[in-house]
Amino acid sequence: CDDRRMESMEEIVAREVGADGLAAMTAAFYRRVGTDDLLGPMYPEQDFEGAETRLREFLQFRFLGDQAYMEHRGHPRLRMRHAPFAIGEAESARWVSLMEAAMDECGVTGAARAVISPFFAQVAEFLRNR
């Protein structure tokens, strides 16, 4: 009998990516968003940096348990916060594509990638409102 317990999603991401890796991945994503013809216009230019901070803190909250997001924003309420934006199949797919490219750039592979990729796909589908 193997007494080892399964490693949690949080433990995997903490070990393989960490807070700095999630920050780098978020920055890589936003570099792409800034020049993207579909997603770029959805982000207010005057709050682009704020949007990056919020996503970074959300990912660090979700995967590492860091409480900064909750302290600054409270419960994520993702659907409500994204309701003003028209998010259809194309926007959802592009968001996932840019996140995948950001993970590629940052070398997110293995078990962490196997945990993070499905999460991004689920979130993107969840936020579709068109």
Coordinates of C-alpha atoms in Angstrom, one line a residue:
C1 CA 0.0 0.0 0.0
D2 CA 1.3 3.4 -1.0
D3 CA 0.8 5.9 1.9
R4 CA 1.8 9.0 -0.1
R5 CA -1.0 11.4 -0.6
M6 CA -1.8 13.1 -3.9
E7 CA -0.2 16.4 -4.2
S8 CA -2.7 19.3 -4.4
M9 CA -3.0 21.7 -7.3
E10 CA -1.7 24.4 -5.1
E11 CA 1.3 22.4 -4.0
I12 CA 2.1 21.6 -7.7
V13 CA 1.9 25.2 -8.8
A14 CA 3.8 26.5 -5.8
R15 CA 6.6 24.0 -6.4
E16 CA 6.9 24.3 -10.1
V17 CA 5.9 27.9 -10.8
G18 CA 5.6 30.0 -7.6
A19 CA 4.6 33.5 -7.1
D20 CA 7.3 34.9 -9.3
G21 CA 6.5 32.5 -12.1
L22 CA 2.8 33.5 -12.0
A23 CA 3.8 37.1 -12.1
A24 CA 6.1 36.5 -15.1
M25 CA 3.3 34.6 -16.9
T26 CA 0.8 37.4 -16.2
A27 CA 3.3 40.0 -17.6
A28 CA 3.8 37.8 -20.7
F29 CA 0.1 37.5 -21.2
Y30 CA -0.4 41.3 -20.9
R31 CA 2.4 42.0 -23.4
R32 CA 0.4 40.0 -25.9
V33 CA -3.0 41.6 -24.9
G34 CA -1.6 45.0 -25.5
T35 CA -1.1 44.3 -29.2
D36 CA -4.0 41.9 -29.7
D37 CA -6.7 43.1 -32.1
L38 CA -9.5 41.2 -30.4
L39 CA -8.7 41.4 -26.7
G40 CA -6.6 44.6 -26.6
P41 CA -9.6 47.0 -27.1
M42 CA -11.4 45.4 -24.2
Y43 CA -8.8 46.7 -21.7
P44 CA -8.9 50.4 -20.8
E45 CA -5.6 52.0 -21.6
Q46 CA -5.6 54.1 -18.5
D47 CA -6.0 50.9 -16.3
F48 CA -3.9 48.4 -18.2
E49 CA -1.4 48.1 -15.4
G50 CA -4.3 47.7 -12.9
A51 CA -5.7 44.9 -14.9
E52 CA -2.4 43.1 -14.9
T53 CA -2.1 43.5 -11.1
R54 CA -5.6 42.1 -10.6
L55 CA -5.0 39.1 -12.8
R56 CA -1.6 38.4 -11.1
E57 CA -3.1 38.7 -7.6
F58 CA -6.1 36.5 -8.7
L59 CA -3.8 33.8 -10.0
Q60 CA -1.6 33.9 -6.9
F61 CA -4.8 33.7 -4.7
R62 CA -6.2 30.8 -6.7
F63 CA -3.1 28.8 -7.0
L64 CA -1.0 29.8 -4.0
G65 CA -3.5 31.0 -1.4
D66 CA -2.0 34.5 -1.4
Q67 CA -4.6 36.8 0.2
A68 CA -3.7 40.1 -1.6
Y69 CA -6.5 39.6 -4.1
M70 CA -9.1 39.1 -1.4
E71 CA -7.8 42.1 0.6
H72 CA -7.9 44.4 -2.5
R73 CA -11.0 43.1 -4.3
G74 CA -12.9 40.7 -2.1
H75 CA -14.6 37.7 -3.6
P76 CA -13.6 37.2 -7.3
R77 CA -17.2 37.4 -8.7
L78 CA -15.7 36.8 -12.1
R79 CA -19.0 36.7 -14.0
M80 CA -20.2 40.0 -12.6
R81 CA -16.9 41.8 -13.1
H82 CA -16.7 40.6 -16.7
A83 CA -20.4 41.1 -17.6
P84 CA -19.8 44.5 -19.3
F85 CA -17.5 42.9 -21.9
A86 CA -18.8 41.0 -24.9
I87 CA -17.1 37.6 -24.4
G88 CA -18.0 35.1 -27.1
E89 CA -16.4 32.0 -28.5
A90 CA -13.7 34.0 -30.3
E91 CA -12.7 36.1 -27.3
S92 CA -12.7 33.1 -25.0
A93 CA -10.5 31.1 -27.4
R94 CA -8.1 34.0 -27.9
W95 CA -7.8 34.6 -24.1
V96 CA -6.8 30.9 -23.7
S97 CA -4.4 31.1 -26.6
L98 CA -2.6 34.1 -25.2
M99 CA -2.4 32.5 -21.8
E100 CA -1.0 29.3 -23.3
A101 CA 1.6 31.4 -25.2
A102 CA 2.5 33.2 -22.0
M103 CA 3.0 29.8 -20.3
D104 CA 5.2 28.7 -23.2
E105 CA 7.3 31.8 -22.9
C106 CA 7.7 31.3 -19.2
G107 CA 8.5 27.6 -19.4
V108 CA 5.4 26.4 -17.6
T109 CA 5.4 22.6 -18.3
G110 CA 4.8 19.3 -16.7
A111 CA 2.4 18.9 -13.8
A112 CA 1.9 22.7 -13.4
R113 CA 0.8 23.0 -17.0
A114 CA -1.5 20.1 -16.6
V115 CA -3.2 21.9 -13.7
I116 CA -3.2 25.5 -15.1
S117 CA -4.3 24.9 -18.7
P118 CA -7.6 23.2 -17.8
F119 CA -8.2 25.9 -15.2
F120 CA -7.8 28.6 -17.9
A121 CA -10.1 26.8 -20.3
Q122 CA -12.8 26.5 -17.6
V123 CA -12.5 30.1 -16.6
A124 CA -12.7 31.2 -20.3
E125 CA -15.8 29.1 -20.9
F126 CA -17.4 30.3 -17.6
L127 CA -17.0 33.9 -18.6
R128 CA -18.6 33.6 -22.0
N129 CA -21.7 35.7 -22.1
R130 CA -22.4 35.9 -25.9

